[in-house]
Amino acid sequence: MKISQQSEATRPRARGTERSLARRAELISIGRKLFADTSYDTLSMDDIARQAHVAKGLIYYYFQSKRGYYLAIIQDSVADLVTYAASGAELEQVDRVHRTMEGYLRYAEQNQAAFRAIVSGGVGFDAEVHAIRDGVREAIIATVAEGAYGRTDISPLARMGLLAWVCGVEGATLDWIDRPRISREQMRELLVKMLGGAMRAVAELDPSYPVPAAARRDS
């Protein structure tokens, strides 16, 4: 499931008017601020309605439940990250990776509760949150593969090398937002150099995926 494929619970109801779509977008924008650094369990629907200055029934009208509202907020905020990661095709490969990592780290900083939920899988085992996380992973893998190898249909071994790096990025970023002992710039540079290491490992095992020049310079 891709991020763009929302569940029935999180799609806007077919009320159809531009006004209703704008109202829904406004509620999502409010929710992004509420959940930016507050966990799902901490906020009740009464809390959300009070802080958003709306009737609780309005949230149910558009999202059917607290979980539906939360998923819509996560999908909306993560969509910004995925769009950012997929853009910048005109940049040199190393510049594009730097840009992607900068956007990723900024997102994690500014949406800490949502980032933790996505990486850890949400409330319990939440298949839809896992799908959102997998969509982010695939978007980053595709961005790196396109820049490094000129295509996204890479071999299982090459994909596994990039996936291992992305999973390492997730874990390191979780620790970094909990204990920010190095700057975002240092963190970004570290993650980019780790990518160079992953690409060199792939090239050793499969010479048909040579190390890009930028990654060779990181050695």
mmCIF file of N, CA, C and O in Angstrom, residues 46-95:
data_model
loop_
_atom_site.group_PDB
_atom_site.id
_atom_site.type_symbol
_atom_site.label_atom_id
_atom_site.label_comp_id
_atom_site.label_asym_id
_atom_site.label_seq_id
_atom_site.Cartn_x
_atom_site.Cartn_y
_atom_site.Cartn_z
ATOM 1 N N ASP A 46 -11.849 14.909 23.429
ATOM 2 C CA ASP A 46 -12.258 16.157 24.081
ATOM 3 C C ASP A 46 -11.104 17.161 24.093
ATOM 4 O O ASP A 46 -11.310 18.355 23.855
ATOM 5 N N ASP A 47 -9.885 16.673 24.386
ATOM 6 C CA ASP A 47 -8.712 17.545 24.375
ATOM 7 C C ASP A 47 -8.500 18.145 22.984
ATOM 8 O O ASP A 47 -8.237 19.339 22.836
ATOM 9 N N ILE A 48 -8.596 17.274 21.976
ATOM 10 C CA ILE A 48 -8.365 17.723 20.600
ATOM 11 C C ILE A 48 -9.381 18.780 20.213
ATOM 12 O O ILE A 48 -9.030 19.836 19.667
ATOM 13 N N ALA A 49 -10.654 18.511 20.490
ATOM 14 C CA ALA A 49 -11.711 19.463 20.126
ATOM 15 C C ALA A 49 -11.525 20.790 20.850
ATOM 16 O O ALA A 49 -11.693 21.867 20.249
ATOM 17 N N ARG A 50 -11.161 20.727 22.128
ATOM 18 C CA ARG A 50 -10.976 21.959 22.899
ATOM 19 C C ARG A 50 -9.793 22.766 22.363
ATOM 20 O O ARG A 50 -9.913 23.979 22.164
ATOM 21 N N GLN A 51 -8.671 22.113 22.104
ATOM 22 C CA GLN A 51 -7.491 22.832 21.628
ATOM 23 C C GLN A 51 -7.649 23.314 20.189
ATOM 24 O O GLN A 51 -7.046 24.310 19.789
ATOM 25 N N ALA A 52 -8.462 22.594 19.411
ATOM 26 C CA ALA A 52 -8.703 23.006 18.028
ATOM 27 C C ALA A 52 -9.825 24.032 17.924
ATOM 28 O O ALA A 52 -10.056 24.589 16.846
ATOM 29 N N HIS A 53 -10.546 24.270 19.043
ATOM 30 C CA HIS A 53 -11.665 25.215 19.082
ATOM 31 C C HIS A 53 -12.764 24.817 18.101
ATOM 32 O O HIS A 53 -13.313 25.640 17.364
ATOM 33 N N VAL A 54 -13.067 23.513 18.081
ATOM 34 C CA VAL A 54 -14.153 23.018 17.230
ATOM 35 C C VAL A 54 -14.998 22.053 18.051
ATOM 36 O O VAL A 54 -14.579 21.569 19.101
ATOM 37 N N ALA A 55 -16.186 21.765 17.562
ATOM 38 C CA ALA A 55 -17.033 20.765 18.199
ATOM 39 C C ALA A 55 -16.468 19.373 17.912
ATOM 40 O O ALA A 55 -15.988 19.101 16.806
ATOM 41 N N LYS A 56 -16.511 18.506 18.896
ATOM 42 C CA LYS A 56 -15.994 17.148 18.725
ATOM 43 C C LYS A 56 -16.693 16.435 17.566
ATOM 44 O O LYS A 56 -16.060 15.670 16.829
ATOM 45 N N GLY A 57 -17.967 16.723 17.416
ATOM 46 C CA GLY A 57 -18.721 16.081 16.340
ATOM 47 C C GLY A 57 -18.182 16.401 14.956
ATOM 48 O O GLY A 57 -18.326 15.594 14.024
ATOM 49 N N LEU A 58 -17.560 17.567 14.807
ATOM 50 C CA LEU A 58 -17.013 17.938 13.505
ATOM 51 C C LEU A 58 -15.853 17.024 13.124
ATOM 52 O O LEU A 58 -15.702 16.657 11.951
ATOM 53 N N ILE A 59 -15.048 16.642 14.103
ATOM 54 C CA ILE A 59 -13.924 15.734 13.826
ATOM 55 C C ILE A 59 -14.459 14.362 13.434
ATOM 56 O O ILE A 59 -13.988 13.735 12.480
ATOM 57 N N TYR A 60 -15.496 13.895 14.161
ATOM 58 C CA TYR A 60 -16.106 12.625 13.797
ATOM 59 C C TYR A 60 -16.745 12.686 12.407
ATOM 60 O O TYR A 60 -16.721 11.701 11.662
ATOM 61 N N TYR A 61 -17.299 13.824 12.068
ATOM 62 C CA TYR A 61 -17.962 13.996 10.772
ATOM 63 C C TYR A 61 -16.992 13.735 9.628
ATOM 64 O O TYR A 61 -17.335 13.068 8.643
ATOM 65 N N TYR A 62 -15.782 14.259 9.750
ATOM 66 C CA TYR A 62 -14.802 14.147 8.671
ATOM 67 C C TYR A 62 -13.932 12.895 8.770
ATOM 68 O O TYR A 62 -13.476 12.381 7.735
ATOM 69 N N PHE A 63 -13.682 12.387 9.982
ATOM 70 C CA PHE A 63 -12.682 11.326 10.137
ATOM 71 C C PHE A 63 -13.213 10.076 10.828
ATOM 72 O O PHE A 63 -12.476 9.106 10.950
ATOM 73 N N GLN A 64 -14.448 10.098 11.287
ATOM 74 C CA GLN A 64 -15.132 8.944 11.879
ATOM 75 C C GLN A 64 -14.616 8.524 13.254
ATOM 76 O O GLN A 64 -15.364 7.937 14.033
ATOM 77 N N SER A 65 -13.358 8.765 13.568
ATOM 78 C CA SER A 65 -12.805 8.330 14.843
ATOM 79 C C SER A 65 -11.508 9.090 15.124
ATOM 80 O O SER A 65 -10.944 9.742 14.234
ATOM 81 N N LYS A 66 -11.044 8.971 16.352
ATOM 82 C CA LYS A 66 -9.753 9.563 16.706
ATOM 83 C C LYS A 66 -8.641 8.935 15.877
ATOM 84 O O LYS A 66 -7.747 9.627 15.380
ATOM 85 N N ARG A 67 -8.684 7.614 15.709
ATOM 86 C CA ARG A 67 -7.660 6.936 14.928
ATOM 87 C C ARG A 67 -7.685 7.383 13.472
ATOM 88 O O ARG A 67 -6.648 7.572 12.844
ATOM 89 N N GLY A 68 -8.892 7.547 12.912
ATOM 90 C CA GLY A 68 -8.998 8.025 11.540
ATOM 91 C C GLY A 68 -8.387 9.404 11.384
ATOM 92 O O GLY A 68 -7.715 9.693 10.385
ATOM 93 N N TYR A 69 -8.622 10.242 12.367
ATOM 94 C CA TYR A 69 -8.052 11.598 12.356
ATOM 95 C C TYR A 69 -6.531 11.526 12.435
ATOM 96 O O TYR A 69 -5.815 12.182 11.673
ATOM 97 N N TYR A 70 -6.033 10.697 13.326
ATOM 98 C CA TYR A 70 -4.589 10.564 13.522
ATOM 99 C C TYR A 70 -3.909 10.042 12.265
ATOM 100 O O TYR A 70 -2.865 10.564 11.838
ATOM 101 N N LEU A 71 -4.493 9.019 11.634
ATOM 102 C CA LEU A 71 -3.909 8.483 10.409
ATOM 103 C C LEU A 71 -3.900 9.510 9.287
ATOM 104 O O LEU A 71 -2.932 9.615 8.530
ATOM 105 N N ALA A 72 -4.973 10.280 9.185
ATOM 106 C CA ALA A 72 -5.026 11.313 8.150
ATOM 107 C C ALA A 72 -3.940 12.360 8.362
ATOM 108 O O ALA A 72 -3.327 12.842 7.408
ATOM 109 N N ILE A 73 -3.687 12.708 9.629
ATOM 110 C CA ILE A 73 -2.639 13.680 9.959
ATOM 111 C C ILE A 73 -1.266 13.124 9.587
ATOM 112 O O ILE A 73 -0.443 13.813 8.965
ATOM 113 N N ILE A 74 -0.996 11.876 9.957
ATOM 114 C CA ILE A 74 0.296 11.265 9.639
ATOM 115 C C ILE A 74 0.482 11.184 8.128
ATOM 116 O O ILE A 74 1.541 11.525 7.590
ATOM 117 N N GLN A 75 -0.541 10.725 7.405
ATOM 118 C CA GLN A 75 -0.433 10.608 5.956
ATOM 119 C C GLN A 75 -0.167 11.958 5.301
ATOM 120 O O GLN A 75 0.638 12.062 4.378
ATOM 121 N N ASP A 76 -0.827 12.982 5.796
ATOM 122 C CA ASP A 76 -0.651 14.307 5.215
ATOM 123 C C ASP A 76 0.760 14.841 5.462
ATOM 124 O O ASP A 76 1.406 15.361 4.554
ATOM 125 N N SER A 77 1.254 14.690 6.692
ATOM 126 C CA SER A 77 2.565 15.238 7.008
ATOM 127 C C SER A 77 3.679 14.436 6.347
ATOM 128 O O SER A 77 4.657 15.001 5.848
ATOM 129 N N VAL A 78 3.537 13.111 6.295
ATOM 130 C CA VAL A 78 4.550 12.285 5.653
ATOM 131 C C VAL A 78 4.565 12.510 4.139
ATOM 132 O O VAL A 78 5.620 12.419 3.503
ATOM 133 N N ALA A 79 3.409 12.813 3.559
ATOM 134 C CA ALA A 79 3.364 13.096 2.118
ATOM 135 C C ALA A 79 4.304 14.242 1.761
ATOM 136 O O ALA A 79 4.932 14.232 0.689
ATOM 137 N N ASP A 80 4.419 15.232 2.638
ATOM 138 C CA ASP A 80 5.346 16.338 2.388
ATOM 139 C C ASP A 80 6.778 15.837 2.314
ATOM 140 O O ASP A 80 7.562 16.241 1.453
ATOM 141 N N LEU A 81 7.134 14.933 3.221
ATOM 142 C CA LEU A 81 8.484 14.380 3.244
ATOM 143 C C LEU A 81 8.763 13.570 1.986
ATOM 144 O O LEU A 81 9.827 13.689 1.375
ATOM 145 N N VAL A 82 7.811 12.727 1.577
ATOM 146 C CA VAL A 82 7.997 11.891 0.396
ATOM 147 C C VAL A 82 8.125 12.751 -0.862
ATOM 148 O O VAL A 82 8.967 12.500 -1.717
ATOM 149 N N THR A 83 7.290 13.786 -0.959
ATOM 150 C CA THR A 83 7.377 14.688 -2.103
ATOM 151 C C THR A 83 8.737 15.365 -2.153
ATOM 152 O O THR A 83 9.367 15.477 -3.214
ATOM 153 N N TYR A 84 9.219 15.783 -1.004
ATOM 154 C CA TYR A 84 10.523 16.431 -0.913
ATOM 155 C C TYR A 84 11.633 15.468 -1.314
ATOM 156 O O TYR A 84 12.546 15.818 -2.067
ATOM 157 N N ALA A 85 11.536 14.224 -0.849
ATOM 158 C CA ALA A 85 12.560 13.228 -1.164
ATOM 159 C C ALA A 85 12.612 12.922 -2.652
ATOM 160 O O ALA A 85 13.683 12.697 -3.214
ATOM 161 N N ALA A 86 11.454 12.921 -3.304
ATOM 162 C CA ALA A 86 11.394 12.572 -4.720
ATOM 163 C C ALA A 86 11.738 13.732 -5.630
ATOM 164 O O ALA A 86 11.937 13.551 -6.834
ATOM 165 N N SER A 87 11.826 14.938 -5.103
ATOM 166 C CA SER A 87 12.133 16.104 -5.930
ATOM 167 C C SER A 87 13.639 16.321 -6.007
ATOM 168 O O SER A 87 14.417 15.577 -5.416
ATOM 169 N N GLY A 88 14.038 17.322 -6.741
ATOM 170 C CA GLY A 88 15.460 17.659 -6.845
ATOM 171 C C GLY A 88 16.225 16.767 -7.793
ATOM 172 O O GLY A 88 17.437 16.584 -7.644
ATOM 173 N N ALA A 89 15.527 16.192 -8.804
ATOM 174 C CA ALA A 89 16.191 15.292 -9.743
ATOM 175 C C ALA A 89 17.292 15.986 -10.534
ATOM 176 O O ALA A 89 18.183 15.329 -11.070
ATOM 177 N N GLU A 90 17.227 17.309 -10.604
ATOM 178 C CA GLU A 90 18.236 18.049 -11.372
ATOM 179 C C GLU A 90 19.548 18.196 -10.620
ATOM 180 O O GLU A 90 20.564 18.589 -11.201
ATOM 181 N N LEU A 91 19.560 17.846 -9.336
ATOM 182 C CA LEU A 91 20.760 18.011 -8.519
ATOM 183 C C LEU A 91 21.736 16.865 -8.749
ATOM 184 O O LEU A 91 21.359 15.769 -9.165
ATOM 185 N N GLU A 92 23.013 17.111 -8.471
ATOM 186 C CA GLU A 92 23.989 16.034 -8.445
ATOM 187 C C GLU A 92 23.592 15.024 -7.375
ATOM 188 O O GLU A 92 22.956 15.366 -6.379
ATOM 189 N N GLN A 93 24.006 13.753 -7.574
ATOM 190 C CA GLN A 93 23.552 12.687 -6.680
ATOM 191 C C GLN A 93 23.854 12.982 -5.220
ATOM 192 O O GLN A 93 22.986 12.848 -4.357
ATOM 193 N N VAL A 94 25.068 13.411 -4.914
ATOM 194 C CA VAL A 94 25.422 13.654 -3.521
ATOM 195 C C VAL A 94 24.626 14.816 -2.947
ATOM 196 O O VAL A 94 24.220 14.797 -1.784
ATOM 197 N N ASP A 95 24.361 15.847 -3.776
ATOM 198 C CA ASP A 95 23.572 16.985 -3.309
ATOM 199 C C ASP A 95 22.127 16.567 -3.048
ATOM 200 O O ASP A 95 21.495 17.043 -2.099
#
